[in-house]
Coordinates of C-alpha atoms in Angstrom, one line a residue:
Chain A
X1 CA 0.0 0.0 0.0
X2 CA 1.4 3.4 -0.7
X3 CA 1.8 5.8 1.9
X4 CA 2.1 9.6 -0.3
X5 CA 2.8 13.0 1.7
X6 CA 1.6 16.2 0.9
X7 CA 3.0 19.0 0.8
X8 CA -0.2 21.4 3.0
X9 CA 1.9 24.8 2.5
X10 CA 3.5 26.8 -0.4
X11 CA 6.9 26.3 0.8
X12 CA 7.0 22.4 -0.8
X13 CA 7.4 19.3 0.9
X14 CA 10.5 19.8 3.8
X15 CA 11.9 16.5 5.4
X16 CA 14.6 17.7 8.7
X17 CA 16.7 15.6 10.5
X18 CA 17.5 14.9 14.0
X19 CA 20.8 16.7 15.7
X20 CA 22.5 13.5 13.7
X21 CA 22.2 15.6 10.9
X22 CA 21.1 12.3 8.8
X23 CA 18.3 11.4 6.7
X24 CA 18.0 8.2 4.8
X25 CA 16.2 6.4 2.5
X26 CA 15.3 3.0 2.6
X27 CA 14.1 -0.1 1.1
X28 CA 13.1 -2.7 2.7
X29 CA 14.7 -1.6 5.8
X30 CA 17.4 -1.3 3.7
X31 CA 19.2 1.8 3.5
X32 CA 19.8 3.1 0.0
X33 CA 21.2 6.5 0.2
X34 CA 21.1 9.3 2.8
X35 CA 21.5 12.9 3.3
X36 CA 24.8 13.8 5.4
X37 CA 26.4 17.1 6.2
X38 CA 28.3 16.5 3.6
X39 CA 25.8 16.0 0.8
X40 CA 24.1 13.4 -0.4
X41 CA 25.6 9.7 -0.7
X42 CA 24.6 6.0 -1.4
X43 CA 24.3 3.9 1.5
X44 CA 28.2 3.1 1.9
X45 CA 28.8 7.0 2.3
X46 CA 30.6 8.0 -1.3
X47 CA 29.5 11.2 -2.2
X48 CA 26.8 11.0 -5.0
X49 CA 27.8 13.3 -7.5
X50 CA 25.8 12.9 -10.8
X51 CA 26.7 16.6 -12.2
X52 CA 29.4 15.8 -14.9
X53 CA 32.2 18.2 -15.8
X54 CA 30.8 20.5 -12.8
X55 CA 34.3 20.9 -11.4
X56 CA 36.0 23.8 -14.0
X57 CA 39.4 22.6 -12.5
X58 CA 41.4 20.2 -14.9
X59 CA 43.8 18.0 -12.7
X60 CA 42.6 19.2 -9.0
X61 CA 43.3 16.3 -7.5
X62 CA 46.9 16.2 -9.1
X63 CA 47.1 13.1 -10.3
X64 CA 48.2 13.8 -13.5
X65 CA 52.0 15.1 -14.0
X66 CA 53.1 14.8 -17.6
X67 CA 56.5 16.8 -17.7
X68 CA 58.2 15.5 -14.0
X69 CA 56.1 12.3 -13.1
X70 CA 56.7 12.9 -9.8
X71 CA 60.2 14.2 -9.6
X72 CA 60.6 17.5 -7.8
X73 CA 61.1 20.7 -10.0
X74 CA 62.2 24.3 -9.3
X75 CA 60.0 25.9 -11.8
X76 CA 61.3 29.3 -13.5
X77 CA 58.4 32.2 -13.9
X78 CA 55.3 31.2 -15.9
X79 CA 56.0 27.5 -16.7
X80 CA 53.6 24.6 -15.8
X81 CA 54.3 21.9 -13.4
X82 CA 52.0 19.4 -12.8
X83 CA 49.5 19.6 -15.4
X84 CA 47.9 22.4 -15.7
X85 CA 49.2 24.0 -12.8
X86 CA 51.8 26.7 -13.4
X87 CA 53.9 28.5 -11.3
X88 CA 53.8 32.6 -10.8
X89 CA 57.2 34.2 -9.2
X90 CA 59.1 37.2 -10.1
X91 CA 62.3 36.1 -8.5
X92 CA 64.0 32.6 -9.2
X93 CA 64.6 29.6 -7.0
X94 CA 62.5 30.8 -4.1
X95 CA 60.0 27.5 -4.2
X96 CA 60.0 24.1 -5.2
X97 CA 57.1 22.0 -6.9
X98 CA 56.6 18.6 -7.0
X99 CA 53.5 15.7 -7.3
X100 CA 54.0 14.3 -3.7
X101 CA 51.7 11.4 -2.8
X102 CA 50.1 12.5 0.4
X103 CA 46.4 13.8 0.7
X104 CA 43.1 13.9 3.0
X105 CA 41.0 10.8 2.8
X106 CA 39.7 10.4 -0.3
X107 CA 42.2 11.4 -2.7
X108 CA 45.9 10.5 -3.4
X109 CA 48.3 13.0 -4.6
X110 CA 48.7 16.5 -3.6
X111 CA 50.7 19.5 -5.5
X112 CA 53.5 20.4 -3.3
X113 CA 55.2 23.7 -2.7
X114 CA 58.6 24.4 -0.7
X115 CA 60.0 27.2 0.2
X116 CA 64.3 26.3 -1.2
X117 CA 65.2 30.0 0.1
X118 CA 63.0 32.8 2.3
X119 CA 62.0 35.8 0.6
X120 CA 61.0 39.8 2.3
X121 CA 58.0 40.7 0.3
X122 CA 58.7 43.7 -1.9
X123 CA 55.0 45.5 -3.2
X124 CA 55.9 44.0 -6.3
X125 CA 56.6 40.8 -5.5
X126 CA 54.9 37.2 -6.6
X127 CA 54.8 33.7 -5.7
X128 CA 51.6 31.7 -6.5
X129 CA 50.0 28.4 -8.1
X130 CA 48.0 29.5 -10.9
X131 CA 45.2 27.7 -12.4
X132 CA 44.2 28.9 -16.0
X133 CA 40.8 27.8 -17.0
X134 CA 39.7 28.3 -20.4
X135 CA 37.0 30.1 -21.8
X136 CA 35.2 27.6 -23.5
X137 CA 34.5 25.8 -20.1
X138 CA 33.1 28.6 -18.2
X139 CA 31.1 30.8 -20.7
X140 CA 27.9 29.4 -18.9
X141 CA 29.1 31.1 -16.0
X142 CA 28.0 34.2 -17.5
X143 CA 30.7 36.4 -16.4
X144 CA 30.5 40.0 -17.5
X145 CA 26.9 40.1 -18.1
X146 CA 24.0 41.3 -15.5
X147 CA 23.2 38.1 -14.2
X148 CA 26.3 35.8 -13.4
X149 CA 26.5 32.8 -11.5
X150 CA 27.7 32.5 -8.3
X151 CA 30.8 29.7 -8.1
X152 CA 32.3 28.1 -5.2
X153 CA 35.6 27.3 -4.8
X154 CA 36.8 24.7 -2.3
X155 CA 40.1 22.7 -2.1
X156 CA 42.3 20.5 0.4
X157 CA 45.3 22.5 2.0
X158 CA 47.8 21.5 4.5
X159 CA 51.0 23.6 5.6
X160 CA 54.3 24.3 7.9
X161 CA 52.4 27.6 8.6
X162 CA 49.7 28.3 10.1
X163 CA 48.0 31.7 9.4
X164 CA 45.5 33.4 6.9
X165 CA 46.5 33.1 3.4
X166 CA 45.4 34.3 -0.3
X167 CA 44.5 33.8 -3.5
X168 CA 42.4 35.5 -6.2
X169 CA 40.5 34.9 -9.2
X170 CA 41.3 37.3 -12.6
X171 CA 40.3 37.8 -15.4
X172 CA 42.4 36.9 -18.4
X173 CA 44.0 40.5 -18.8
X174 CA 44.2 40.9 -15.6
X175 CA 41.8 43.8 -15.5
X176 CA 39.5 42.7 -13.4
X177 CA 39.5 40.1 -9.7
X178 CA 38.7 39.1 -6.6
X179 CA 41.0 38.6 -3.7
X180 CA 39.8 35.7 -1.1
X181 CA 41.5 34.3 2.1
X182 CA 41.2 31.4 4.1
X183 CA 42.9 30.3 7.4
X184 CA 44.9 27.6 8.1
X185 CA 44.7 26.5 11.9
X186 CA 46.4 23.6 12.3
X187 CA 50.2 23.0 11.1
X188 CA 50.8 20.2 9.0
X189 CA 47.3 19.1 9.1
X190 CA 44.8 18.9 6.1
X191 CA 42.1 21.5 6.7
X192 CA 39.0 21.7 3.7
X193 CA 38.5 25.3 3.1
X194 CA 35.4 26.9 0.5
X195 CA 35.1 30.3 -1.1
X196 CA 31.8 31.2 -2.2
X197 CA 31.8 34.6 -4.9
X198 CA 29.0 36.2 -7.1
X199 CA 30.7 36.6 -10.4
X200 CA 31.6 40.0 -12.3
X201 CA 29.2 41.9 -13.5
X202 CA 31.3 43.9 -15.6
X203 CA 35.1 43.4 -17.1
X204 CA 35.9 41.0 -20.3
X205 CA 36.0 37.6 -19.7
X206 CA 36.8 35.5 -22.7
X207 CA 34.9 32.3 -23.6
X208 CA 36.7 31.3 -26.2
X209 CA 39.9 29.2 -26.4
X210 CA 41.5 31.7 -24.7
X211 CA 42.0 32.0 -20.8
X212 CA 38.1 32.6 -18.9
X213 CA 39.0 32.7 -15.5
X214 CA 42.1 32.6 -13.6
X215 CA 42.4 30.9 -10.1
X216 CA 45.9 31.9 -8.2
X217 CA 46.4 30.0 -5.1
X218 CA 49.4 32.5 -3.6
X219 CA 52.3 31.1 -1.4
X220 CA 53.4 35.4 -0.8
X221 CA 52.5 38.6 -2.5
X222 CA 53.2 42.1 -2.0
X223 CA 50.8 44.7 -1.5
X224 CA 50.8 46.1 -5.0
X225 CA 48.9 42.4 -6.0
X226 CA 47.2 42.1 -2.5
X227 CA 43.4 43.5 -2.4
X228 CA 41.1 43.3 0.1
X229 CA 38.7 40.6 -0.2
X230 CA 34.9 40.1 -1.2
X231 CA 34.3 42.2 -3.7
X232 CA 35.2 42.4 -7.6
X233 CA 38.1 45.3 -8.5
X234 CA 40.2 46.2 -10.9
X235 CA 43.1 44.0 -10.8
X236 CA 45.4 42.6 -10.7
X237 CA 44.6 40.4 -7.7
X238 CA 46.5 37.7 -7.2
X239 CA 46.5 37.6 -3.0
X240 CA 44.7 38.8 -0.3
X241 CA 45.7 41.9 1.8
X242 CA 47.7 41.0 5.1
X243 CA 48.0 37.2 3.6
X244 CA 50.9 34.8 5.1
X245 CA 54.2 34.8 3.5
X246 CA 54.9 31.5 3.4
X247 CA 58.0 32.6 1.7
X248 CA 59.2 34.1 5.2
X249 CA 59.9 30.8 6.9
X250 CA 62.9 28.4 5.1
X251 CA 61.7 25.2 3.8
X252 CA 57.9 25.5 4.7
X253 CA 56.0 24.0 2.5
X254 CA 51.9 24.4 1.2
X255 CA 49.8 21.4 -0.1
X256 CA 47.0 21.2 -2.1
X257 CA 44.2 19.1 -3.4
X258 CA 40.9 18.3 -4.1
X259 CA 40.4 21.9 -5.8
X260 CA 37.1 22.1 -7.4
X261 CA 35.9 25.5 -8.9
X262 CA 32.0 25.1 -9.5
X263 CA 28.9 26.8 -10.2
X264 CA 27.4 26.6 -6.8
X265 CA 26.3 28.7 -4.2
X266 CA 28.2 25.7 -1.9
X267 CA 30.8 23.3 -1.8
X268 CA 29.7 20.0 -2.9
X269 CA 32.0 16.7 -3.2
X270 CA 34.7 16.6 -5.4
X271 CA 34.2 15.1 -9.2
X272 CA 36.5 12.0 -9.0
X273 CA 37.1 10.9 -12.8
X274 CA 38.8 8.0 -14.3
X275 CA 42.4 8.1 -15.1
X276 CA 42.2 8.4 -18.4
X277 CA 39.2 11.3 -19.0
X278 CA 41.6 13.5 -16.6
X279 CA 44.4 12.7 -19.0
X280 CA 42.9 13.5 -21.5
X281 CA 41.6 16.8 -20.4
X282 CA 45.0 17.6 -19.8
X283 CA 45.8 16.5 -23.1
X284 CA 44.0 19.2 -24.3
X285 CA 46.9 21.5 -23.3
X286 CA 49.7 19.4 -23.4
X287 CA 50.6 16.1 -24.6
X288 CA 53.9 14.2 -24.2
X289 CA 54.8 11.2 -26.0
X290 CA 57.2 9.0 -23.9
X291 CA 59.3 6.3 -24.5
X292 CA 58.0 3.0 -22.8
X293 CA 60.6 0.8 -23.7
X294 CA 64.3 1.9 -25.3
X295 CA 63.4 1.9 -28.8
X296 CA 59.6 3.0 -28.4
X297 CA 58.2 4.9 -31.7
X298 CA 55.7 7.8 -31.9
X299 CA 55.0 8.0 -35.6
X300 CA 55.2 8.0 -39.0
X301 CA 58.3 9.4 -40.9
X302 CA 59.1 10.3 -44.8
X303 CA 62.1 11.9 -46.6
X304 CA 61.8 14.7 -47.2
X305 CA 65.7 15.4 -48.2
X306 CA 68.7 12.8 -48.0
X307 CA 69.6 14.4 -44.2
X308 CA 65.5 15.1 -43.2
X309 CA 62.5 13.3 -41.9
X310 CA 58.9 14.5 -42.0
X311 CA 57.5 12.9 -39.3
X312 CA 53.3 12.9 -39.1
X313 CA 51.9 13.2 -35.2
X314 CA 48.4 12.5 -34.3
X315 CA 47.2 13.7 -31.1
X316 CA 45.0 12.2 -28.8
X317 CA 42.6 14.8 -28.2
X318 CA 41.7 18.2 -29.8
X319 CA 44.4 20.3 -28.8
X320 CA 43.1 24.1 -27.5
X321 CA 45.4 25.6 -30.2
X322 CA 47.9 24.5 -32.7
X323 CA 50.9 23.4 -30.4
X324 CA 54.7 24.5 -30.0
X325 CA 56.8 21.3 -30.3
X326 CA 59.9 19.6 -28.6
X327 CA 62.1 16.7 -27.8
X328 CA 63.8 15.2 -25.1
X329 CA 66.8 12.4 -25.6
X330 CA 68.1 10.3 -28.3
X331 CA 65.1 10.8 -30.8
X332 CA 65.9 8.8 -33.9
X333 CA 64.6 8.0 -37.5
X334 CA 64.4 4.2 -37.5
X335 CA 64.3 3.0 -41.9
X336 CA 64.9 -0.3 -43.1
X337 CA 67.7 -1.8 -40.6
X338 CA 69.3 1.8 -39.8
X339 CA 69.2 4.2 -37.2
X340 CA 69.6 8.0 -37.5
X341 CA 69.7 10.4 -34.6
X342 CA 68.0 13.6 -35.3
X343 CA 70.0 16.3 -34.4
X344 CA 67.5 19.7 -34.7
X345 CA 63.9 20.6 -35.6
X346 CA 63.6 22.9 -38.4
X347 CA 60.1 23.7 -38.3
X348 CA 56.7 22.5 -38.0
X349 CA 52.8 22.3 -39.2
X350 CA 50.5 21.5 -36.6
X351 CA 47.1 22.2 -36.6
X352 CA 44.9 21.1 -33.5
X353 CA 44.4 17.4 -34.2
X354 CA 48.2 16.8 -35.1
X355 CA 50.4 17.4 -38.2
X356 CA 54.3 17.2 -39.1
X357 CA 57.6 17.9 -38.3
X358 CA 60.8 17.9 -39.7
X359 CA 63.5 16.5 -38.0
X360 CA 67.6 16.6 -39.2
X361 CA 69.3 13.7 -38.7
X362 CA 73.1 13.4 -38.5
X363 CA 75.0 12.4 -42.2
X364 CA 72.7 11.9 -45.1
X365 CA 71.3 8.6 -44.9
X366 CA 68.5 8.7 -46.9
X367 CA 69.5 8.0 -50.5
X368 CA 65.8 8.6 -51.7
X369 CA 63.2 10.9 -50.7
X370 CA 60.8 7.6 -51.2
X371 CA 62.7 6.4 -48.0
X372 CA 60.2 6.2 -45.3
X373 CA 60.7 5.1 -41.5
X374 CA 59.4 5.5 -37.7
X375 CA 60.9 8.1 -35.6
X376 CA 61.5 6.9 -31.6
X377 CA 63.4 6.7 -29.3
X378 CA 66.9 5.1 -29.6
X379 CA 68.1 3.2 -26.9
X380 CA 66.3 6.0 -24.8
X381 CA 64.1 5.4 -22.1
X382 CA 64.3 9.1 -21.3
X383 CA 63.5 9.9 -24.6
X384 CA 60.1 12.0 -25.5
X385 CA 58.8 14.4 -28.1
X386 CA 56.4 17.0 -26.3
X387 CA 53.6 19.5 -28.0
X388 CA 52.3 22.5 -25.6
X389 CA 49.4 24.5 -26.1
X390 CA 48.7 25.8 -22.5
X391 CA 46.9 29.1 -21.4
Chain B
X1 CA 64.6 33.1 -23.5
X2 CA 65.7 33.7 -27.1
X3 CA 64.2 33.2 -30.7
X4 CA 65.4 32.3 -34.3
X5 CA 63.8 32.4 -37.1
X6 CA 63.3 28.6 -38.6
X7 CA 63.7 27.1 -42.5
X8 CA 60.7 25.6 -44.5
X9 CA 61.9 22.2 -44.3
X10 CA 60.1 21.7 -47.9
X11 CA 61.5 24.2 -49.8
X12 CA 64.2 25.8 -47.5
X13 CA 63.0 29.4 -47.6
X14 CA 62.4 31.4 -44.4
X15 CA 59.2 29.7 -42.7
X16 CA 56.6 32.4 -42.6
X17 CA 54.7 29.1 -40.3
X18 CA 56.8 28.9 -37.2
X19 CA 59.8 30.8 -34.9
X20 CA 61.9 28.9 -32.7
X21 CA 62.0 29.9 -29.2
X22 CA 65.1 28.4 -26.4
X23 CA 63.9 28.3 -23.4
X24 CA 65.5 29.0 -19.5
X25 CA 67.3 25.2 -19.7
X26 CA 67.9 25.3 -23.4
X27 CA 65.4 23.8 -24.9
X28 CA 64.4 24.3 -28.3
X29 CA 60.7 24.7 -29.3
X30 CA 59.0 24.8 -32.7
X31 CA 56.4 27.4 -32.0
X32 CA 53.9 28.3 -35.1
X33 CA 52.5 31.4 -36.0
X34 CA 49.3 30.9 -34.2
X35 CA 47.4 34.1 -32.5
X36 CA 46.4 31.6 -29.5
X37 CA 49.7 29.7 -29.6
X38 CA 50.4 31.0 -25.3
X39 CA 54.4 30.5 -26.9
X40 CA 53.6 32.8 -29.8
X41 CA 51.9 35.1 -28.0
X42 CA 55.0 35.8 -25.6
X43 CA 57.4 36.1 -28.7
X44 CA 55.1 39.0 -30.2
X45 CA 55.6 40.9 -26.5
X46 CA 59.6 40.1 -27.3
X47 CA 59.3 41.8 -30.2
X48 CA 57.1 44.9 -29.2
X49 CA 59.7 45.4 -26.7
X50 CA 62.4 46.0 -29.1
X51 CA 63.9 42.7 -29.8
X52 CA 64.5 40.6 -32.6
X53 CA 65.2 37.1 -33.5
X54 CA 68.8 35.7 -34.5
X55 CA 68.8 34.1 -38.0
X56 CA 68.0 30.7 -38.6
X57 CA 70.5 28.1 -38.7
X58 CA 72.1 26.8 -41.7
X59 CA 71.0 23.8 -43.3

């Protein structure tokens, strides 16, 4: 027999728990899912998350690193560590970055920041995380316009220091952002922290390929990037006024994970994906073709000249924009029984989905132009050939 | 960083497709002429400020 509630006043139909804070639903005195603090979940307590692609952060759990795998790096200004997380400083070999595996319950890796040698905070100084999100992947936020969504950020973070620290969220000019803070209580102790924001009513905000929303996670900044906090300015903001310095204390270190940007008006559980779909979002801005074994190949190659190689690369995603191109190691043209190192690049044409390049190669071994081979690695399990098309 | 300018490896002309740019370690990158290329974008700020790229190596 079905038992139906009504609803008896315009407000809907309002189930509250108990100070437990839990309501579930069951079948057969079975318990199917339930209502937590934290959100809703199935019976065994994983979050329920059945929004796809609501977190606008590629890689916020970490696990992907492409160009280090792991290994520790002391990034110069502007370059990208783990995937899609790039490092801001205006003065050198002040911080270390690496993929460390240590993270809250629930996840695995964690992006890890040390301090190698203390800095005193000019106004014009910079040391961050930055996180550039494209265009394309927050348009619906509606940024700019009269009515834009309100986004909650939230993210893991566990540090040496304890304090309040910054960050901020820019536009892609840097014209307009928003400062935000967040303490940390506890040293060496993951603490979940949320930022909940109305978005800019005014300002350009791309939503093309381009960069729509920048997310800067700062270690120290001085007060000429330091704003106050909740409320959109012109920028650039890429701290919060009075934040910690972790840059004042030697070797301190700053952890994250779990960062999830989303349109929300709360936090909500992090979007765990498969391996492979966060690869291949990150694919999207950088792919690396590695060597698995010593002689691994990565594609096709034709003569173009007795000495030259045109080698044809297919990628294995839709790139954001036609890619700059590198190697790493003993790359080689591998024809018939022979082996020719390459020795330069002379140029490229790569469009989105892949393309060629031309390689040189040492002597001219290639008596034909009909001479075709594989380029790869040779005897090279350090070898790679790398195509960038970041933000 | 610094920049060269790179040879059509068809017909061994200057390449009006690509630049090459050497990094902070070294590195040598074929970056095309792409207005969203992030790479290409950097070397048109290099060259507002004044600069300009070595010649091309021989080949």
């Amino acid at each position: 027999m079905a038992t139906i509630i009504n609803a008896d006043t315009s407000n809907g139909l309002k189930l509250t728990s108990d100070t437990s804070g839990e309501i579930e639903l069951q079948s057969a005195g079975v318990t199917k899912a339930k209502i937590t603090s934290s959100g809703l979940q199935n019976a065994s307590g994983v979050a329920i998350t059945s929004q796809a692609g609501k977190n606008r952060i590629i890689n916020g759990n970490m696990m992907i690193d492409q160009r280090n795998s792991g290994g520790v790096t002391t990034p110069a200004n502007n370059v990208y560590t783990l995937d899609r997380w790039n490092a801001g400083l205006s003065q050198s070999s002040k911080y270390s970055v690496q993929q460390v595996v240590d993270a809250p319950s629930g996840f695995y890796n964690s992006i890890k920041a040390t301090v190698l040698a203390t800095v005193s905070l000019g106004a014009t100084d910079y040391f961050m995380l930055k996180h550039k999100i494209e265009g394309n992947n927050v348009a619906d936020l509606n940024f700019g316009t009269a009515n834009p969504e309100t986004i909650t950020l939230s993210f893991w973070v566990k540090s040496s220091v304890t304090g309040t620290f910054g960050g901020g969220i820019q536009n892609s000019n840097e014209s307009r952002g928003y400062a935000f803070n967040y303490t940390i209580s506890s040293a060496n102790t993951w603490e979940y922290k949320s930022v909940t924001l109305t978005g800019d009513t005014t300002g350009t905000w791309d939503k093309t390929n381009g960069t729509g929303l920048w997310l800067n996670l700062a270690l120290g900044v001085g007060t000429t990037y330091s704003k106050s906090t909740g409320s959109w300015g012109a920028g650039p903001v890429l701290s919060a006024t009075g934040a910690t310095n972790l840059l004042a204390t030697g070797s301190a270190t700053i952890q994250f994970t779990g960062v999830q940007l989303e349109a929300n008006t709360t936090a909500t559980p992090f979007e765990h994906l498969q391996y492979s779909q966060q690869l291949e979002l990150c694919q999207r801005y950088y792919t690396k073709f590695t060597a698995t074994n010593a002689y691994s190949t990565f594609g096709f190659a034709t003569a173009a000249t007795n000495a030259r190689m045109t080698t044809q690369y297919h990628f294995p995603t839709t790139m954001r924009a036609a890619p700059s191109t590198s190697y790493s190691g003993t790359l080689c043209v591998l024809y018939g029984t022979g082996r020719a190192n390459i020795t330069s690049s002379p140029d490229s044409q790569l469009n989105i989905n892949g393309g060629y390049v031309n390689y040189d190669v040492s002597g001219t071994p290639f008596t034909a132009i009909t001479y075709s081979g594989l380029i790869g690695a040779n005897n090279d399990v350090n070898c790679s050939v790398e195509f960038n098309s970041e933000l | 960083m610094r920049y060269k300018k790179t040879i059509n490896g068809i017909t061994e002309l200057e390449s009006s497709l690509c630049i090459k740019k050497i990094d902070s370690n070294g590195k040598e990158w074929i970056v095309p002429k792409n207005p969203a290329n992030t790479d290409y974008q950097e070397y048109l700020e290099w060259v507002a400020e004044g600069n300009t790229p070595e010649e091309a190596d021989e080949i």
